[in-house]
Coordinates of C-alpha atoms and ligand atoms in Angstrom, one line a residue:
M59 CA -26.1 8.6 11.0
A60 CA -28.1 5.4 10.4
N61 CA -30.3 4.2 13.2
N62 CA -28.2 1.6 14.9
K63 CA -30.8 -0.1 17.2
T64 CA -30.9 -3.8 16.3
V65 CA -32.0 -7.1 17.9
F66 CA -28.8 -8.7 16.5
D67 CA -25.5 -8.1 18.1
F68 CA -22.8 -6.8 15.8
D69 CA -20.8 -5.2 18.6
T70 CA -19.4 -8.1 20.5
I71 CA -15.9 -9.1 19.3
I72 CA -15.7 -12.7 18.2
P73 CA -12.0 -13.7 18.3
R74 CA -11.0 -15.2 14.9
Q75 CA -7.4 -15.8 15.5
G76 CA -6.6 -19.5 15.2
T77 CA -9.7 -20.3 13.2
G78 CA -7.8 -20.5 9.8
S79 CA -9.1 -17.0 8.9
S80 CA -7.0 -15.5 6.1
K81 CA -7.9 -12.0 7.4
W82 CA -6.6 -12.6 10.9
D83 CA -4.2 -15.6 10.7
A84 CA -2.3 -14.6 7.5
V85 CA -1.4 -11.2 8.8
E86 CA 2.3 -11.8 9.5
K87 CA 2.7 -13.6 6.1
V88 CA 1.0 -10.8 4.2
F89 CA 2.2 -7.7 6.0
G90 CA 5.5 -8.9 7.4
S91 CA 4.4 -8.0 11.0
R92 CA 2.3 -9.7 13.6
D93 CA 1.3 -6.4 15.2
V94 CA -1.2 -5.3 12.6
L95 CA -4.9 -4.8 13.0
P96 CA -6.4 -6.5 9.9
L97 CA -8.9 -4.4 7.9
W98 CA -8.3 -6.0 4.6
V99 CA -9.8 -9.3 3.1
A100 CA -13.4 -8.7 2.1
D101 CA -15.2 -10.8 4.7
M102 CA -16.9 -9.7 7.9
D103 CA -16.0 -10.1 11.6
F104 CA -19.7 -11.0 12.4
A105 CA -21.3 -14.3 13.0
T106 CA -23.5 -15.6 10.2
P107 CA -27.2 -15.7 11.0
A108 CA -28.0 -18.2 13.9
A109 CA -30.3 -20.2 11.6
V110 CA -27.4 -20.9 9.2
T111 CA -25.2 -22.2 12.0
A112 CA -28.0 -24.3 13.4
R113 CA -28.7 -25.9 10.0
L114 CA -25.0 -26.6 9.5
V115 CA -24.6 -28.2 12.9
E116 CA -27.7 -30.3 12.3
R117 CA -26.4 -31.5 8.9
A118 CA -22.9 -32.1 10.4
Q119 CA -24.5 -34.4 12.9
H120 CA -25.3 -36.8 10.1
P121 CA -21.8 -38.3 9.8
I122 CA -21.6 -38.8 6.1
Y123 CA -20.3 -36.0 4.1
A124 CA -20.0 -37.8 0.8
Y125 CA -21.0 -36.8 -2.8
N126 CA -24.0 -34.6 -2.8
T127 CA -26.6 -33.5 -5.3
Q128 CA -28.5 -30.2 -5.3
E129 CA -32.2 -30.3 -5.2
A130 CA -34.9 -27.9 -6.3
P131 CA -35.4 -26.2 -3.0
L132 CA -31.9 -24.8 -3.1
Y133 CA -32.5 -23.3 -6.6
Q134 CA -35.9 -22.0 -5.5
S135 CA -34.4 -20.2 -2.4
F136 CA -32.1 -18.3 -4.8
I137 CA -34.8 -17.6 -7.3
D138 CA -37.1 -16.3 -4.6
W139 CA -34.4 -14.2 -3.0
V140 CA -33.4 -12.5 -6.3
K141 CA -37.1 -11.8 -7.2
H142 CA -37.8 -10.4 -3.7
R143 CA -34.7 -8.4 -3.1
H144 CA -33.8 -7.4 -6.7
H145 CA -37.0 -7.7 -8.7
W146 CA -35.5 -10.0 -11.2
E147 CA -37.3 -13.2 -12.3
I148 CA -34.9 -16.1 -13.1
E149 CA -35.8 -19.4 -14.5
K150 CA -34.2 -22.5 -12.9
D151 CA -32.7 -23.6 -16.3
W152 CA -30.6 -20.4 -16.4
I153 CA -28.7 -21.2 -13.2
L154 CA -25.4 -23.0 -13.0
L155 CA -23.9 -23.8 -9.6
A156 CA -20.3 -22.9 -9.0
P157 CA -17.6 -23.1 -6.3
G158 CA -17.1 -19.3 -6.3
V159 CA -17.3 -16.2 -8.3
V160 CA -13.7 -15.9 -9.4
P161 CA -13.5 -19.4 -10.8
S162 CA -16.9 -18.7 -12.5
I163 CA -15.5 -15.5 -14.1
I164 CA -12.5 -17.4 -15.4
L165 CA -14.6 -20.3 -16.8
S166 CA -16.8 -17.7 -18.5
I167 CA -13.8 -15.9 -20.0
L168 CA -12.5 -19.2 -21.3
A169 CA -15.9 -20.1 -22.7
L170 CA -16.9 -16.9 -24.4
S171 CA -13.6 -15.5 -25.8
A172 CA -10.5 -16.8 -27.5
P173 CA -6.8 -16.4 -26.6
G174 CA -5.7 -12.9 -27.5
D175 CA -9.1 -11.3 -27.2
G176 CA -9.5 -8.2 -25.2
V177 CA -11.6 -8.1 -22.0
I178 CA -12.5 -4.6 -20.8
I179 CA -12.4 -3.8 -17.1
Q180 CA -13.0 -0.5 -15.2
P181 CA -10.1 0.1 -12.8
P182 CA -9.5 0.7 -10.0
V183 CA -11.1 -2.7 -9.6
Y184 CA -11.0 -6.0 -7.7
P185 CA -7.4 -7.4 -8.3
P186 CA -8.4 -10.9 -9.5
F187 CA -10.1 -9.3 -12.5
F188 CA -6.7 -8.5 -13.9
A189 CA -5.3 -12.0 -13.2
S190 CA -8.4 -13.8 -14.6
I191 CA -7.8 -12.1 -17.9
K192 CA -4.0 -12.1 -18.0
D193 CA -3.4 -15.6 -16.7
N194 CA -5.8 -17.0 -19.3
D195 CA -4.0 -15.4 -22.3
R196 CA -6.6 -12.7 -22.9
R197 CA -5.7 -9.0 -23.1
I198 CA -6.6 -6.5 -20.3
V199 CA -8.3 -3.5 -21.8
E200 CA -8.7 -0.7 -19.3
N201 CA -11.6 1.7 -19.2
P202 CA -10.6 3.6 -16.1
L203 CA -13.3 5.2 -13.9
L204 CA -13.5 8.9 -13.8
V205 CA -13.4 10.9 -10.6
K206 CA -16.0 13.7 -10.7
D207 CA -16.9 15.9 -7.7
D208 CA -15.5 13.3 -5.3
H209 CA -17.2 10.3 -6.7
Y210 CA -16.5 7.8 -9.4
E211 CA -18.3 7.6 -12.8
I212 CA -18.0 5.6 -15.9
D213 CA -16.1 7.2 -18.8
F214 CA -18.6 6.4 -21.5
A215 CA -16.7 8.0 -24.3
D216 CA -13.7 5.9 -23.6
L217 CA -15.9 2.8 -23.1
E218 CA -17.5 3.2 -26.5
Q219 CA -14.0 3.5 -28.1
K220 CA -12.9 0.3 -26.4
L221 CA -16.2 -1.5 -27.3
A222 CA -15.9 -0.5 -30.9
D223 CA -12.6 -2.3 -31.3
P224 CA -13.7 -5.7 -32.7
H225 CA -10.9 -7.5 -30.9
N226 CA -12.5 -6.7 -27.5
K227 CA -15.1 -9.4 -26.8
L228 CA -16.1 -9.0 -23.2
L229 CA -16.8 -6.4 -20.6
L230 CA -16.1 -7.7 -17.0
F231 CA -18.3 -5.4 -15.0
C232 CA -18.3 -5.0 -11.2
S233 CA -21.7 -4.0 -9.7
P234 CA -21.7 -2.7 -7.0
H235 CA -18.2 -1.7 -7.6
N236 CA -15.3 -2.9 -5.5
P237 CA -13.4 -0.9 -4.3
V238 CA -15.0 2.5 -5.1
G239 CA -18.4 1.5 -3.6
R240 CA -20.6 2.8 -6.4
V241 CA -24.1 1.3 -6.8
W242 CA -24.7 2.0 -10.5
R243 CA -27.9 3.8 -11.4
Q244 CA -30.3 2.4 -13.8
E245 CA -29.5 5.1 -16.4
E246 CA -25.8 4.1 -16.2
L247 CA -26.6 0.4 -16.6
E248 CA -28.9 1.1 -19.5
K249 CA -26.2 3.0 -21.3
I250 CA -23.7 0.2 -20.7
Y251 CA -26.1 -2.4 -22.0
E252 CA -27.0 -0.4 -25.1
L253 CA -23.4 0.2 -26.0
C254 CA -22.5 -3.5 -25.5
Q255 CA -25.4 -4.5 -27.6
K256 CA -24.4 -2.0 -30.3
Y257 CA -20.9 -3.5 -30.5
Q258 CA -21.9 -7.1 -29.7
V259 CA -19.8 -7.4 -26.6
D260 CA -21.0 -9.8 -24.0
I261 CA -21.1 -8.6 -20.3
L262 CA -19.8 -10.6 -17.4
A263 CA -21.5 -8.9 -14.5
D264 CA -20.0 -9.7 -11.1
E265 CA -22.9 -8.8 -8.7
I266 CA -21.5 -10.5 -5.6
H267 CA -22.0 -7.3 -3.5
N268 CA -25.6 -6.8 -4.7
D269 CA -27.2 -7.3 -1.3
L270 CA -24.9 -4.8 0.4
V271 CA -26.3 -1.4 -0.5
Y272 CA -27.2 1.5 1.8
G273 CA -29.9 4.1 2.3
E274 CA -32.0 4.8 -0.7
Q275 CA -29.8 2.8 -3.0
Q276 CA -31.4 0.0 -5.0
H277 CA -29.2 -2.5 -6.8
T278 CA -30.4 -3.1 -10.4
V279 CA -29.4 -6.4 -12.0
L280 CA -27.9 -5.5 -15.3
A281 CA -29.4 -8.6 -17.0
S282 CA -32.9 -7.5 -16.0
L283 CA -32.7 -4.5 -18.4
G284 CA -33.1 -6.7 -21.5
T285 CA -36.5 -7.5 -23.0
P286 CA -37.5 -9.9 -21.7
V287 CA -33.9 -10.7 -20.5
A288 CA -30.4 -9.7 -21.6
K289 CA -29.2 -12.7 -23.5
E290 CA -25.7 -11.1 -23.8
T291 CA -25.1 -11.2 -20.0
V292 CA -23.6 -13.7 -17.6
T293 CA -24.4 -12.7 -14.0
F294 CA -22.5 -13.9 -10.9
M295 CA -24.2 -13.9 -7.5
A296 CA -23.7 -15.6 -4.2
A297 CA -24.8 -15.5 -0.6
S298 CA -21.1 -15.5 0.4
K299 CA -20.5 -11.8 1.0
T300 CA -24.0 -11.1 2.2
F301 CA -24.1 -13.7 4.9
N302 CA -20.4 -14.1 5.6
I303 CA -20.1 -17.7 4.4
A304 CA -17.4 -17.2 1.7
G305 CA -15.3 -20.0 3.3
L306 CA -18.0 -22.5 2.1
N307 CA -17.2 -21.9 -1.6
F308 CA -20.6 -21.7 -3.2
S309 CA -22.0 -19.4 -5.8
F310 CA -24.4 -19.1 -8.8
I311 CA -24.0 -18.1 -12.4
V312 CA -27.1 -17.0 -14.2
V313 CA -27.0 -17.4 -18.0
P314 CA -30.3 -16.8 -19.8
C315 CA -28.9 -17.6 -23.2
K316 CA -28.9 -21.4 -23.9
R317 CA -25.9 -21.2 -26.3
R318 CA -23.7 -19.3 -23.9
R319 CA -24.8 -21.4 -21.0
A320 CA -23.9 -24.6 -22.8
R321 CA -20.4 -23.2 -23.6
I322 CA -19.8 -22.2 -20.0
S323 CA -21.2 -25.5 -18.8
S324 CA -18.9 -27.4 -21.1
W325 CA -15.9 -25.8 -19.4
F326 CA -17.2 -27.0 -16.0
G327 CA -17.4 -30.5 -17.6
K328 CA -13.9 -30.3 -19.0
L329 CA -12.5 -29.5 -15.6
H330 CA -14.9 -31.9 -13.8
I331 CA -16.1 -29.1 -11.6
N332 CA -19.5 -30.7 -11.4
R333 CA -20.1 -31.0 -7.7
N334 CA -20.7 -28.4 -5.0
N335 CA -19.8 -28.0 -1.5
L336 CA -22.3 -29.8 0.7
F337 CA -22.2 -27.3 3.5
G338 CA -22.1 -24.3 1.1
A339 CA -25.4 -25.5 -0.3
V340 CA -27.0 -25.9 3.2
A341 CA -25.8 -22.5 4.4
T342 CA -26.8 -20.7 1.2
E343 CA -30.3 -22.1 1.1
T344 CA -30.9 -21.4 4.8
A345 CA -29.5 -17.9 4.6
Y346 CA -31.8 -17.0 1.7
R347 CA -34.8 -18.5 3.4
E348 CA -34.2 -17.3 7.0
G349 CA -31.6 -14.5 6.9
E350 CA -33.5 -11.5 5.7
A351 CA -34.1 -9.8 9.1
W352 CA -30.5 -10.3 10.0
L353 CA -29.4 -8.8 6.7
D354 CA -31.6 -5.7 7.2
S355 CA -30.1 -5.2 10.6
L356 CA -26.5 -5.8 9.3
L357 CA -27.1 -3.1 6.7
Q358 CA -28.0 -0.6 9.4
Y359 CA -24.9 -1.5 11.4
L360 CA -22.7 -1.3 8.3
E361 CA -24.1 2.0 7.3
G362 CA -23.5 3.3 10.8
N363 CA -19.9 2.1 10.4
A364 CA -19.6 3.9 7.1
D365 CA -20.9 7.1 8.7
T366 CA -18.5 6.7 11.6
L367 CA -15.6 6.3 9.2
I368 CA -16.6 9.3 7.0
E369 CA -17.0 11.5 10.1
F370 CA -13.7 10.4 11.6
V371 CA -11.8 11.0 8.3
R372 CA -13.4 14.4 7.9
N373 CA -12.7 15.6 11.5
R374 CA -9.5 13.7 12.5
L375 CA -7.6 12.7 9.3
P376 CA -7.4 15.9 7.4
G377 CA -5.9 15.5 4.0
I378 CA -7.2 12.0 3.5
K379 CA -10.1 11.8 1.1
V380 CA -12.9 9.3 1.2
V381 CA -16.3 9.1 -0.4
K382 CA -19.1 7.4 1.5
P383 CA -19.7 4.1 -0.2
E384 CA -23.2 3.5 -1.7
G385 CA -22.7 -0.2 -1.4
T386 CA -20.1 -2.9 -0.3
F387 CA -18.4 -2.8 3.1
L388 CA -15.3 -1.3 1.6
A389 CA -13.9 2.2 1.8
W390 CA -11.4 3.6 -0.7
L391 CA -9.1 6.0 1.0
D392 CA -7.0 8.5 -0.8
F393 CA -3.7 9.2 1.0
R394 CA -2.0 11.0 -1.9
A395 CA -1.7 14.3 0.0
Y396 CA 0.7 12.6 2.4
F397 CA 2.7 10.1 0.5
A398 CA 4.8 10.4 -2.7
N399 CA 4.5 6.8 -3.6
A400 CA 2.8 3.5 -2.9
K401 CA 5.8 2.0 -1.0
E402 CA 5.9 4.9 1.4
L403 CA 2.2 4.6 2.1
E404 CA 2.4 0.9 2.6
N405 CA 5.3 1.3 4.9
F406 CA 3.4 3.9 6.9
L407 CA 0.3 1.8 7.2
V408 CA 2.0 -1.4 8.3
H409 CA 4.9 -0.2 10.4
K410 CA 3.8 3.2 11.7
A411 CA 0.0 2.9 12.0
R412 CA 0.0 -0.9 12.4
V413 CA -3.1 -1.5 10.3
G414 CA -3.5 -4.0 7.5
L415 CA -5.3 -2.4 4.5
N416 CA -5.3 -3.6 0.9
P417 CA -2.7 -1.6 -1.1
G418 CA -4.5 0.5 -3.7
R419 CA -2.0 -0.3 -6.4
N420 CA -3.3 -3.9 -6.4
F421 CA -6.5 -2.5 -7.9
G422 CA -4.6 -1.0 -10.9
S423 CA -2.3 1.9 -11.5
Q424 CA -5.1 4.3 -10.7
G425 CA -4.9 3.0 -7.1
E426 CA -1.4 4.3 -6.4
G427 CA -1.6 6.3 -3.2
F428 CA -4.9 4.7 -2.1
A429 CA -5.7 1.9 0.3
R430 CA -8.9 -0.1 0.7
L431 CA -10.3 -0.4 4.2
N432 CA -12.9 -3.1 5.1
F433 CA -15.3 -1.7 7.7
A434 CA -17.3 -4.9 8.3
T435 CA -16.1 -5.2 11.8
Q436 CA -17.2 -4.2 15.3
R437 CA -17.4 -0.4 15.6
S438 CA -14.8 -0.4 18.4
V439 CA -12.4 -2.2 16.1
L440 CA -13.0 0.2 13.3
L441 CA -12.4 3.1 15.6
A442 CA -9.2 1.5 17.0
G443 CA -7.9 1.1 13.5
L444 CA -8.7 4.7 12.6
T445 CA -7.2 6.0 15.8
R446 CA -4.0 4.1 15.0
I447 CA -3.9 5.9 11.6
E448 CA -4.6 9.3 13.3
K449 CA -1.8 8.9 15.8
A450 CA 0.7 7.8 13.2
L451 CA -0.1 10.7 11.0
Q452 CA 0.4 13.1 13.9
E453 CA 3.9 11.6 14.4
I454 CA 5.0 12.1 10.8
K455 CA 3.6 15.7 10.5
Ligands
LIG715 C1 -16.1 -8.2 -6.8 C2 -15.7 -9.5 -6.2 N1 -15.9 -10.6 -6.9 C3 -15.6 -11.8 -6.4 C4 -15.1 -11.9 -5.1 C5 -14.7 -13.3 -4.6 O1 -15.6 -14.2 -4.9 P1 -15.3 -15.8 -4.6 O2 -14.7 -15.9 -3.2 O3 -16.7 -16.4 -4.7 O4 -14.4 -16.3 -5.7 C6 -14.9 -10.8 -4.3 C7 -14.3 -10.9 -3.0 O5 -13.9 -9.9 -2.4 C8 -15.3 -9.5 -4.9 O6 -15.1 -8.4 -4.2

């Protein structure tokens, strides 16, 4: 079990009801019942670092929130963070600012492919990956992950087949992977990169969870594998998951290739998405400059939660399978031993156990019979949720 001593308090419950929180306030709308403990949307029930709040309050006290411009220190805070935490050196010119990772993925798909082109994804995977492709008239091409000895791996033989099809132009890659929690090893990333180069397929690398890795794991930025940099990659990063500031809509796109950058940038121009959220910029810069000790402490707490969850499932939820995530604050639970179909499972979770988890089938057909649980909450809340599942399972046995 990870050492849980910390100077930061992650144990005290901060009520979020009535704050416009989708996780807490949209429960009835989403699950059809108010009596559900929410363990779904991928944000955290923890306060952002105090320095971030202080800077936001200070900025809010200047009463003009008009059009803003982003200055060099913001870029530098990101460049320094990525170099320090991920050993990747970025040039300022490579960076585009964006109002979020999903819109950035969509704009990159629009910029780097044509209607009808195939975009490869690796399900089970973050649901907006499917929509980003389908809603923009591209084709979803699935390269499903393989389950091996209780963990997920990439099916490289299948991937090569899909990459070899000249109609498939992009790989939309999730690293670390939501929902299966894999932190891809350097060898795996090298193989992906080599194959994509061989078949001239560009890579859109969603690395939003890159700071959230546990134990000995080290996140490797896929684009850092190129010499000197992978020109065929577009990398999406943000402080939003790491520091719990997703409501401030701010993210980065790193595009080392000038031509690809110009194409993506022109889509921002066409849609006039050329400004950023003022408070998002303030929070992001402050988090990168002053949030590191908080993050290290958070990671210990989250790993403690992951251990608690694994132990609980092993000892008290027999039949349910889960693998300890290497990264992200999400756990992918396999309920197939209990429920014949997704509807039965969802009904059980909401109406019997009274917990709000993300239905696995939203992550692709491979997710039938699974559910995703967000463990970025106070340990007591996590245990309360797991105990609800335990009791409900005892009742149906
Ligand atoms: C893999 C992944 N990408 C993107 C997002 C959302 O990014 P944004 O809110 O910046 O659009 C999430 C949120 O859960 C995610 O898990």
